[in-house]
Amino acid sequence: MDHTKQQRGEGQGPAVPTPSDLLTTTEAAILGLVGGGELSGYDLSRSVETGIGMFWSPAQSGIYAVLPRLVEKGYATARTVVQERRPDKQVYRITDAGRDALRRWIEAGPPEPDPAYNPFLLRVYFGAETSPGVVAGHVEARRREAEERIALLRELKPALGDVGTPASEQYRGFVLDWGLEYYEAVVRWADATLAGLSELDG
Amino acid sequence: MDHTKQQRGEGQGPAVPTPSDLLTTTEAAILGLVGGGELSGYDLSRSVETGIGMFWSPAQSGIYAVLPRLVEKGYATARTVVQERRPDKQVYRITDAGRDALRRWIEAGPPEPDPAYNPFLLRVYFGAETSPGVVAGHVEARRREAEERIALLRELKPALGDVGTPASEQYRGFVLDWGLEYYEAVVRWADATLAGLSELDG
DNA sequence: TGAATCATGTAAACAGTTACATGATTGG
DNA sequence: CCAATCATGTAACTGTTTACATGATTCA
């Protein structure tokens, strides 16, 4: 198959030869968010949590490392906002060159399939090394998690995708729909797998 | 979700604090494969391609780096096999301590949700920066890929999961079923998204 | 002849992570 | 009083990747 690597919590990430002038995934994510309006590093770490966090969540320190790099490359500009009751902050705005770079990154497309980095599945794959109950525990946890996500996504959905909404909202709707499709698949699979595991157990 | 990295041009992977005595994902993957019988580094890189490659595929150099480390930790033993028509090779066998470490890794479970590292979705999310046609192209590529995977998985399926097969085969069946569920979800989502995109286009 | 397979490894780079540091202000 | 929020950044590390090197043998 193919892949790529990455991970989280477990995973690690691959080192891929970024075509040099192409953005890093983190750079693209941040640039994309900054493209929606002036944001500070702090704002960004919060949007990540509540927005694209589902499929990309750079570390806070990573965000602060990337921002000056974007300025240096001419993809964003920084402006200091003086505050009285809060620490001063830098807010960033995307430039035309930045928008261009972002567009190029989007168009470059995923070279290959799916990263599919998935330590969880690896654990299931080698499940015979432990007891069915242990694997069932993991699967149940996954199922619970999926249900939570589904509930969350259903809450977010009405806010998006209505007719007449801006295109950017439509795209967010597509991603949200993917989340629903994905987590519903998780639930179905978990149920079937739990049934299979209980047979192994008895 | 979560993520991981790779690319090929794109993903990268995270760096997670391995609880020190716990195995790395790559170590676990290799140890698990070696647990199925004596294997050389070369054998491993081939099993990765055809087996667990769907959700974990270490680089060849990574495999050769990990193997001596496993021996050093006492999780595997190495034996030189002298060959006439082929270069001599080292074959590795899992030890009891290795089996133990593998079991602990499996039981430790995924600390957090899903890696969900997914640059592809990030591209869709920021799709408004380019034209609907470009995004549609990416989605179509994803759909095609999913169809190919489904065909492949359906071919592999009959070989596994029959009644009376060893437990390890059952677990492989669970993983295979996940693949089917997942790629079928991709196809459904792609169809819906392509429909949505064509509306944006017109 | 030359490409593919078998077989192993080194070196350098990379994207991203954790842990830590600092400090004012708000709210319970 | 103390925890949480706002706000930014440095340092050290990690797991993994690409690129490269080497060489015999099989197969078209």
Short mmCIF file of C-alpha atoms (C1' of nucleotides) in Angstrom, two decimals:
data_model
loop_
_atom_site.label_atom_id
_atom_site.label_comp_id
_atom_site.label_asym_id
_atom_site.label_seq_id
_atom_site.Cartn_x
_atom_site.Cartn_y
_atom_site.Cartn_z
CA MET A 1 0.00 0.00 0.00
CA ASP A 2 1.22 3.35 0.40
CA HIS A 3 1.23 5.71 2.95
CA THR A 4 2.80 8.24 4.68
CA LYS A 5 3.33 8.48 8.18
CA GLN A 6 2.28 10.45 11.05
CA GLN A 7 0.81 10.07 14.27
CA ARG A 8 -0.11 11.20 17.42
CA GLY A 9 0.18 10.24 20.83
CA GLU A 10 1.72 7.48 19.52
CA GLY A 11 2.44 8.07 16.19
CA GLN A 12 5.22 9.89 15.08
CA GLY A 13 5.51 11.68 12.01
CA PRO A 14 7.31 11.17 8.94
CA ALA A 15 9.84 13.32 7.41
CA VAL A 16 8.94 13.95 3.90
CA PRO A 17 10.90 15.85 1.42
CA THR A 18 8.86 18.93 1.10
CA PRO A 19 9.28 20.13 -2.46
CA SER A 20 11.12 22.97 -0.93
CA ASP A 21 8.85 25.77 -1.99
CA LEU A 22 5.79 23.90 -0.83
CA LEU A 23 4.34 24.59 2.57
CA THR A 24 4.55 22.25 5.51
CA THR A 25 1.24 20.87 6.68
CA THR A 26 1.45 22.99 9.80
CA GLU A 27 2.34 26.05 7.79
CA ALA A 28 -0.60 25.44 5.50
CA ALA A 29 -2.98 24.93 8.39
CA ILE A 30 -1.90 28.11 10.10
CA LEU A 31 -1.83 30.11 6.91
CA GLY A 32 -5.31 28.88 6.09
CA LEU A 33 -6.64 29.94 9.46
CA VAL A 34 -4.91 33.30 9.28
CA GLY A 35 -6.50 33.63 5.86
CA GLY A 36 -9.87 33.90 7.55
CA GLY A 37 -8.92 37.07 9.37
CA GLU A 38 -6.30 38.60 11.63
CA LEU A 39 -5.31 36.21 14.37
CA SER A 40 -2.73 35.98 17.13
CA GLY A 41 -0.82 32.87 18.06
CA TYR A 42 -3.07 32.48 21.01
CA ASP A 43 -6.18 32.80 18.87
CA LEU A 44 -4.74 30.14 16.61
CA SER A 45 -4.18 27.61 19.32
CA ARG A 46 -7.79 28.06 20.32
CA SER A 47 -9.16 27.74 16.79
CA VAL A 48 -7.18 24.60 16.37
CA GLU A 49 -8.85 23.09 19.39
CA THR A 50 -12.33 23.87 18.22
CA GLY A 51 -11.93 23.79 14.46
CA ILE A 52 -9.49 21.82 12.38
CA GLY A 53 -8.34 20.05 15.51
CA MET A 54 -10.17 17.02 14.32
CA PHE A 55 -7.60 16.34 11.65
CA TRP A 56 -4.68 18.57 12.44
CA SER A 57 -3.49 19.90 15.75
CA PRO A 58 -0.04 21.41 15.95
CA ALA A 59 1.50 21.96 19.36
CA GLN A 60 1.29 25.45 20.76
CA SER A 61 5.03 25.84 20.52
CA GLY A 62 4.84 24.76 16.93
CA ILE A 63 2.40 27.52 16.14
CA TYR A 64 4.66 30.15 17.63
CA ALA A 65 7.59 28.73 15.72
CA VAL A 66 5.80 28.81 12.40
CA LEU A 67 4.34 32.31 12.58
CA PRO A 68 7.62 34.25 12.28
CA ARG A 69 8.68 31.88 9.53
CA LEU A 70 5.59 32.79 7.54
CA VAL A 71 6.41 36.47 7.96
CA GLU A 72 9.98 35.85 6.90
CA LYS A 73 8.81 34.15 3.74
CA GLY A 74 6.47 36.99 2.98
CA TYR A 75 3.34 34.91 3.42
CA ALA A 76 2.02 36.92 6.33
CA THR A 77 2.50 40.25 8.06
CA ALA A 78 2.63 40.86 11.78
CA ARG A 79 1.24 43.83 13.68
CA THR A 80 1.53 44.53 17.40
CA VAL A 81 -1.69 45.20 19.22
CA VAL A 82 -1.17 47.02 22.50
CA GLN A 83 -3.60 46.00 25.19
CA GLU A 84 -4.20 47.44 28.62
CA ARG A 85 -5.64 44.67 30.68
CA ARG A 86 -3.99 41.89 28.69
CA PRO A 87 -0.47 41.31 27.47
CA ASP A 88 0.28 42.94 24.14
CA LYS A 89 -0.05 40.63 21.23
CA GLN A 90 1.05 40.09 17.67
CA VAL A 91 -1.69 39.61 15.14
CA TYR A 92 -1.00 38.10 11.76
CA ARG A 93 -2.58 38.71 8.40
CA ILE A 94 -2.13 36.70 5.22
CA THR A 95 -0.51 38.39 2.21
CA ASP A 96 -1.23 37.85 -1.46
CA ALA A 97 1.92 35.76 -1.72
CA GLY A 98 0.68 33.74 1.23
CA ARG A 99 -2.66 33.14 -0.39
CA ASP A 100 -0.82 32.01 -3.46
CA ALA A 101 1.36 29.62 -1.54
CA LEU A 102 -1.67 28.24 0.22
CA ARG A 103 -3.46 27.72 -3.07
CA ARG A 104 -0.43 25.95 -4.49
CA TRP A 105 -0.33 23.69 -1.47
CA ILE A 106 -3.98 22.82 -1.84
CA GLU A 107 -3.62 22.14 -5.52
CA ALA A 108 -0.49 20.04 -5.08
CA GLY A 109 -2.79 17.48 -3.63
CA PRO A 110 -2.02 14.46 -1.60
CA PRO A 111 0.72 12.70 -3.55
CA GLU A 112 -0.24 9.41 -2.24
CA PRO A 113 -3.16 7.66 -0.69
CA ASP A 114 -3.80 7.74 2.92
CA PRO A 115 -1.37 8.13 5.70
CA ALA A 116 -3.28 5.56 7.56
CA TYR A 117 -0.92 5.74 10.45
CA ASN A 118 -2.93 3.81 12.95
CA PRO A 119 -1.40 2.28 16.06
CA PHE A 120 -4.83 1.31 17.30
CA LEU A 121 -5.33 -1.04 14.37
CA LEU A 122 -1.87 -2.40 14.93
CA ARG A 123 -2.93 -3.35 18.44
CA VAL A 124 -6.01 -5.10 17.12
CA TYR A 125 -3.94 -6.82 14.46
CA PHE A 126 -1.69 -8.32 17.10
CA GLY A 127 -4.60 -8.88 19.44
CA ALA A 128 -3.89 -12.59 19.74
CA GLU A 129 -0.94 -11.68 21.96
CA THR A 130 -3.33 -10.68 24.71
CA SER A 131 -6.85 -11.62 25.75
CA PRO A 132 -10.02 -10.82 23.79
CA GLY A 133 -11.22 -8.80 26.75
CA VAL A 134 -8.33 -6.37 26.49
CA VAL A 135 -8.94 -5.80 22.81
CA ALA A 136 -12.64 -5.44 23.47
CA GLY A 137 -11.84 -2.73 25.99
CA HIS A 138 -9.92 -0.78 23.39
CA VAL A 139 -12.66 -1.22 20.83
CA GLU A 140 -15.29 -0.07 23.29
CA ALA A 141 -13.27 3.02 24.11
CA ARG A 142 -13.07 3.77 20.44
CA ARG A 143 -16.78 3.31 20.07
CA ARG A 144 -17.58 5.64 22.95
CA GLU A 145 -15.28 8.22 21.54
CA ALA A 146 -16.94 7.96 18.14
CA GLU A 147 -20.37 8.45 19.67
CA GLU A 148 -19.17 11.58 21.41
CA ARG A 149 -17.78 12.94 18.19
CA ILE A 150 -20.97 12.20 16.34
CA ALA A 151 -22.99 14.09 18.92
CA LEU A 152 -20.62 17.03 18.68
CA LEU A 153 -20.64 17.07 14.90
CA ARG A 154 -24.42 16.91 14.78
CA GLU A 155 -24.51 19.98 17.00
CA LEU A 156 -22.15 21.86 14.72
CA LYS A 157 -23.83 20.85 11.52
CA PRO A 158 -26.88 23.12 11.46
CA ALA A 159 -24.61 26.13 11.64
CA LEU A 160 -23.11 25.24 8.29
CA GLY A 161 -24.06 24.27 4.80
CA ASP A 162 -27.37 26.05 4.48
CA VAL A 163 -28.21 27.37 1.09
CA GLY A 164 -26.87 30.79 0.47
CA THR A 165 -23.97 30.43 2.84
CA PRO A 166 -20.51 31.39 1.65
CA ALA A 167 -18.42 28.81 -0.14
CA SER A 168 -15.96 28.47 2.73
CA GLU A 169 -18.80 27.26 4.92
CA GLN A 170 -19.71 24.69 2.32
CA TYR A 171 -16.22 23.28 2.45
CA ARG A 172 -16.36 23.11 6.19
CA GLY A 173 -19.61 21.24 5.77
CA PHE A 174 -17.92 18.66 3.57
CA VAL A 175 -15.31 18.04 6.21
CA LEU A 176 -17.90 17.81 8.90
CA ASP A 177 -19.82 15.29 6.84
CA TRP A 178 -16.70 13.25 6.51
CA GLY A 179 -16.40 13.21 10.26
CA LEU A 180 -19.94 11.89 10.57
CA GLU A 181 -19.43 9.24 7.92
CA TYR A 182 -16.17 8.20 9.53
CA TYR A 183 -17.38 7.94 13.09
CA GLU A 184 -20.53 6.13 12.05
CA ALA A 185 -18.30 3.61 10.32
CA VAL A 186 -16.33 3.28 13.54
CA VAL A 187 -19.49 2.51 15.49
CA ARG A 188 -20.65 -0.11 13.01
CA TRP A 189 -17.26 -1.75 12.92
CA ALA A 190 -16.93 -1.68 16.68
CA ASP A 191 -20.26 -3.43 17.12
CA ALA A 192 -19.36 -6.16 14.65
CA THR A 193 -15.92 -6.57 16.15
CA LEU A 194 -17.20 -6.73 19.70
CA ALA A 195 -19.57 -9.48 18.62
CA GLY A 196 -16.67 -11.34 17.03
CA LEU A 197 -14.54 -10.91 20.13
CA SER A 198 -17.20 -12.23 22.46
CA GLU A 199 -17.27 -15.42 20.40
CA LEU A 200 -13.54 -15.77 20.78
CA ASP A 201 -13.92 -15.29 24.48
CA GLY A 202 -16.56 -17.92 25.14
CA MET B 1 -9.24 12.45 15.00
CA ASP B 2 -5.70 12.63 14.92
CA HIS B 3 -2.95 12.25 12.66
CA THR B 4 0.46 11.36 11.94
CA LYS B 5 2.65 12.49 9.27
CA GLN B 6 4.04 11.43 6.08
CA GLN B 7 4.03 12.42 2.42
CA ARG B 8 5.33 12.23 0.61
CA GLY B 9 5.44 15.34 0.37
CA GLU B 10 3.11 15.87 2.98
CA GLY B 11 2.52 14.18 6.16
CA GLN B 12 4.76 14.16 8.96
CA GLY B 13 4.46 12.51 12.22
CA PRO B 14 4.23 13.46 15.74
CA ALA B 15 6.68 12.90 18.45
CA VAL B 16 5.14 11.35 21.44
CA PRO B 17 6.67 10.74 24.80
CA THR B 18 6.98 7.04 24.92
CA PRO B 19 6.59 5.98 28.54
CA SER B 20 10.17 4.93 28.47
CA ASP B 21 9.77 1.22 28.92
CA LEU B 22 6.99 1.06 26.38
CA LEU B 23 7.72 0.12 22.81
CA THR B 24 7.75 2.53 19.94
CA THR B 25 5.06 1.95 17.36
CA THR B 26 7.68 0.76 14.90
CA GLU B 27 9.26 -1.49 17.49
CA ALA B 28 5.88 -2.97 18.29
CA ALA B 29 5.04 -3.50 14.63
CA ILE B 30 8.33 -5.24 13.96
CA LEU B 31 8.21 -7.26 17.13
CA GLY B 32 4.69 -8.35 16.30
CA LEU B 33 5.71 -9.51 12.86
CA VAL B 34 8.78 -11.27 14.17
CA GLY B 35 6.46 -12.92 16.67
CA GLY B 36 4.89 -14.80 13.79
CA GLY B 37 8.14 -16.59 12.96
CA GLU B 38 11.79 -16.03 12.18
CA LEU B 39 12.24 -13.14 9.80
CA SER B 40 15.07 -11.12 8.32
CA GLY B 41 15.06 -7.37 7.85
CA TYR B 42 14.42 -7.93 4.21
CA ASP B 43 11.51 -10.26 4.91
CA LEU B 44 10.09 -7.60 7.19
CA SER B 45 10.16 -4.85 4.64
CA ARG B 46 8.24 -7.12 2.32
CA SER B 47 5.64 -8.15 4.90
CA VAL B 48 5.09 -4.54 5.68
CA GLU B 49 4.25 -3.82 2.09
CA THR B 50 1.73 -6.60 1.82
CA GLY B 51 0.44 -6.84 5.35
CA ILE B 52 0.20 -4.15 7.97
CA GLY B 53 1.24 -1.61 5.38
CA MET B 54 -2.28 -0.31 5.36
CA PHE B 55 -1.86 1.30 8.74
CA TRP B 56 1.84 1.24 9.46
CA SER B 57 4.81 1.23 7.14
CA PRO B 58 8.22 2.01 8.56
CA ALA B 59 11.01 2.93 6.20
CA GLN B 60 13.44 0.19 5.30
CA SER B 61 16.24 1.99 7.08
CA GLY B 62 14.01 2.24 10.11
CA ILE B 63 13.51 -1.49 10.19
CA TYR B 64 17.25 -2.13 10.11
CA ALA B 65 17.74 0.43 12.85
CA VAL B 66 15.16 -1.12 15.13
CA LEU B 67 16.19 -4.76 14.84
CA PRO B 68 19.52 -4.52 16.69
CA ARG B 69 17.82 -2.37 19.28
CA LEU B 70 15.31 -5.13 19.96
CA VAL B 71 18.16 -7.59 20.39
CA GLU B 72 19.93 -5.21 22.72
CA LYS B 73 16.84 -4.93 24.87
CA GLY B 74 16.48 -8.68 24.98
CA TYR B 75 13.23 -8.70 23.04
CA ALA B 76 14.62 -10.68 20.13
CA THR B 77 17.57 -12.88 19.23
CA ALA B 78 19.51 -12.79 15.99
CA ARG B 79 20.98 -15.70 14.10
CA THR B 80 23.10 -15.59 10.97
CA VAL B 81 21.94 -17.71 8.09
CA VAL B 82 24.68 -18.43 5.59
CA GLN B 83 23.45 -18.60 2.03
CA GLU B 84 25.22 -19.64 -1.11
CA ARG B 85 23.46 -17.91 -3.92
CA ARG B 86 22.27 -15.00 -1.83
CA PRO B 87 23.97 -12.72 0.65
CA ASP B 88 24.06 -14.08 4.17
CA LYS B 89 21.31 -12.76 6.35
CA GLN B 90 20.34 -12.21 9.93
CA VAL B 91 17.09 -13.74 11.04
CA TYR B 92 15.34 -12.59 14.16
CA ARG B 93 13.18 -14.46 16.63
CA ILE B 94 11.07 -13.01 19.41
CA THR B 95 11.95 -13.86 23.02
CA ASP B 96 9.65 -14.33 25.98
CA ALA B 97 10.61 -10.89 27.20
CA GLY B 98 9.76 -9.55 23.76
CA ARG B 99 6.38 -11.20 23.78
CA ASP B 100 5.83 -9.64 27.16
CA ALA B 101 6.79 -6.19 25.99
CA LEU B 102 4.55 -6.55 22.98
CA ARG B 103 1.65 -7.59 25.16
CA ARG B 104 2.24 -4.62 27.44
CA TRP B 105 2.27 -2.32 24.44
CA ILE B 106 -1.00 -3.73 23.18
CA GLU B 107 -2.62 -3.46 26.59
CA ALA B 108 -1.40 0.07 27.15
CA GLY B 109 -3.90 1.08 24.56
CA PRO B 110 -4.18 4.19 22.53
CA PRO B 111 -3.70 7.03 25.01
CA GLU B 112 -5.81 9.30 23.03
CA PRO B 113 -8.45 9.20 20.37
CA ASP B 114 -7.53 9.12 16.84
CA PRO B 115 -4.48 10.49 15.22
CA ALA B 116 -6.63 11.77 12.44
CA TYR B 117 -3.68 13.45 10.95
CA ASN B 118 -5.19 14.23 7.63
CA PRO B 119 -3.71 16.77 5.23
CA PHE B 120 -6.23 15.78 2.62
CA LEU B 121 -9.09 17.01 4.76
CA LEU B 122 -7.18 20.15 5.46
CA ARG B 123 -7.09 20.81 1.75
CA VAL B 124 -10.80 20.29 1.47
CA TYR B 125 -11.35 22.52 4.49
CA PHE B 126 -9.54 25.36 2.80
CA GLY B 127 -11.01 24.47 -0.57
CA ALA B 128 -12.47 27.92 -1.06
CA GLU B 129 -8.94 29.16 -1.76
CA THR B 130 -8.99 27.35 -5.07
CA SER B 131 -11.65 26.25 -7.56
CA PRO B 132 -14.26 23.55 -6.94
CA GLY B 133 -12.77 21.63 -9.84
CA VAL B 134 -9.42 21.25 -8.12
CA VAL B 135 -11.01 19.96 -4.96
CA ALA B 136 -13.22 17.64 -6.99
CA GLY B 137 -10.09 16.23 -8.60
CA HIS B 138 -8.64 15.40 -5.21
CA VAL B 139 -11.89 13.86 -4.05
CA GLU B 140 -12.15 11.75 -7.17
CA ALA B 141 -8.61 10.50 -6.71
CA ARG B 142 -9.53 9.53 -3.19
CA ARG B 143 -12.60 7.75 -4.40
CA ARG B 144 -10.70 5.76 -7.01
CA GLU B 145 -8.13 4.77 -4.49
CA ALA B 146 -10.84 3.61 -2.11
CA GLU B 147 -12.43 1.45 -4.79
CA GLU B 148 -9.09 -0.18 -5.48
CA ARG B 149 -8.60 -0.92 -1.83
CA ILE B 150 -12.05 -2.36 -1.51
CA ALA B 151 -11.39 -4.72 -4.41
CA LEU B 152 -8.10 -5.78 -2.87
CA LEU B 153 -9.60 -6.33 0.56
CA ARG B 154 -12.45 -8.36 -0.83
CA GLU B 155 -9.90 -10.62 -2.48
CA LEU B 156 -8.04 -11.09 0.76
CA LYS B 157 -11.08 -11.64 2.87
CA PRO B 158 -12.01 -15.22 2.02
CA ALA B 159 -8.59 -16.36 3.17
CA LEU B 160 -9.34 -15.22 6.69
CA GLY B 161 -11.97 -15.42 9.33
CA ASP B 162 -13.49 -18.79 8.59
CA VAL B 163 -14.69 -20.79 11.52
CA GLY B 164 -12.01 -22.90 13.02
CA THR B 165 -9.17 -20.65 11.98
CA PRO B 166 -6.60 -19.62 14.56
CA ALA B 167 -7.29 -16.57 16.67
CA SER B 168 -4.56 -14.52 15.00
CA GLU B 169 -6.42 -14.86 11.70
CA GLN B 170 -9.58 -13.63 13.36
CA TYR B 171 -7.82 -10.48 14.45
CA ARG B 172 -6.52 -9.92 10.98
CA GLY B 173 -10.09 -10.30 9.81
CA PHE B 174 -11.21 -7.53 12.16
CA VAL B 175 -8.64 -5.20 10.72
CA LEU B 176 -9.58 -6.14 7.20
CA ASP B 177 -13.21 -5.47 7.98
CA TRP B 178 -12.24 -2.08 9.26
CA GLY B 179 -10.59 -1.38 5.96
CA LEU B 180 -13.76 -2.27 4.11
CA GLU B 181 -15.95 -0.20 6.37
CA TYR B 182 -13.58 2.72 6.07
CA TYR B 183 -13.14 2.72 2.31
CA GLU B 184 -16.85 2.25 1.77
CA ALA B 185 -17.39 5.33 3.89
CA VAL B 186 -14.88 7.16 1.71
CA VAL B 187 -16.82 6.25 -1.41
CA ARG B 188 -20.14 7.38 0.03
CA TRP B 189 -18.66 10.63 1.25
CA ALA B 190 -16.88 11.26 -2.03
CA ASP B 191 -20.10 10.85 -3.97
CA ALA B 192 -21.99 13.25 -1.75
CA THR B 193 -19.14 15.74 -1.79
CA LEU B 194 -18.75 15.61 -5.54
CA ALA B 195 -22.45 16.36 -5.86
CA GLY B 196 -22.06 19.31 -3.54
CA LEU B 197 -19.04 20.57 -5.43
CA SER B 198 -20.77 20.45 -8.77
CA GLU B 199 -23.45 22.72 -7.34
CA LEU B 200 -20.81 25.19 -6.25
CA ASP B 201 -19.35 25.04 -9.69
CA GLY B 202 -22.48 25.81 -11.70
"C1'" DT C 1 23.53 -6.04 -21.26
"C1'" DG C 2 20.94 -4.35 -17.89
"C1'" DA C 3 17.06 -4.26 -14.70
"C1'" DA C 4 15.18 -6.39 -10.71
"C1'" DT C 5 15.80 -9.00 -6.47
"C1'" DC C 6 18.24 -10.13 -2.30
"C1'" DA C 7 20.41 -8.00 1.67
"C1'" DT C 8 22.15 -4.54 4.96
"C1'" DG C 9 23.30 -0.49 6.61
"C1'" DT C 10 25.10 4.85 7.40
"C1'" DA C 11 24.39 9.85 7.47
"C1'" DA C 12 21.89 13.82 7.57
"C1'" DA C 13 17.83 16.11 7.87
"C1'" DC C 14 13.02 17.09 9.33
"C1'" DA C 15 8.64 18.25 11.22
"C1'" DG C 16 6.87 18.16 15.15
"C1'" DT C 17 6.62 17.13 20.23
"C1'" DT C 18 7.20 17.79 25.43
"C1'" DA C 19 8.69 20.43 29.14
"C1'" DC C 20 9.69 24.61 30.91
"C1'" DA C 21 9.73 29.69 31.79
"C1'" DT C 22 7.40 34.09 32.66
"C1'" DG C 23 3.98 37.31 34.10
"C1'" DA C 24 -0.35 40.11 34.44
"C1'" DT C 25 -5.34 39.77 35.09
"C1'" DT C 26 -9.77 37.87 35.92
"C1'" DG C 27 -13.12 35.13 38.43
"C1'" DG C 28 -14.62 31.81 41.91
"C1'" DC D 1 -6.15 33.01 47.86
"C1'" DC D 2 -5.82 30.27 43.97
"C1'" DA D 3 -6.91 28.53 39.58
"C1'" DA D 4 -7.78 29.69 35.02
"C1'" DT D 5 -7.13 32.70 31.07
"C1'" DC D 6 -4.32 35.57 28.15
"C1'" DA D 7 0.09 35.61 25.75
"C1'" DT D 8 4.65 34.24 23.93
"C1'" DG D 9 8.48 31.83 23.45
"C1'" DT D 10 13.09 28.68 24.22
"C1'" DA D 11 15.53 24.24 24.61
"C1'" DA D 12 16.09 19.66 24.09
"C1'" DC D 13 14.55 15.67 22.11
"C1'" DT D 14 12.21 12.01 19.19
"C1'" DG D 15 10.94 8.83 15.87
"C1'" DT D 16 11.06 8.55 11.39
"C1'" DT D 17 12.25 9.80 6.74
"C1'" DT D 18 15.08 10.40 2.42
"C1'" DA D 19 19.24 9.69 0.06
"C1'" DC D 20 23.07 7.15 -0.52
"C1'" DA D 21 26.37 3.16 -0.59
"C1'" DT D 22 27.56 -1.57 -1.75
"C1'" DG D 23 27.57 -5.95 -4.00
"C1'" DA D 24 26.23 -10.64 -5.68
"C1'" DT D 25 22.71 -13.09 -8.35
"C1'" DT D 26 18.83 -13.99 -11.21
"C1'" DC D 27 16.00 -13.08 -15.21
"C1'" DA D 28 14.37 -10.88 -19.49
#
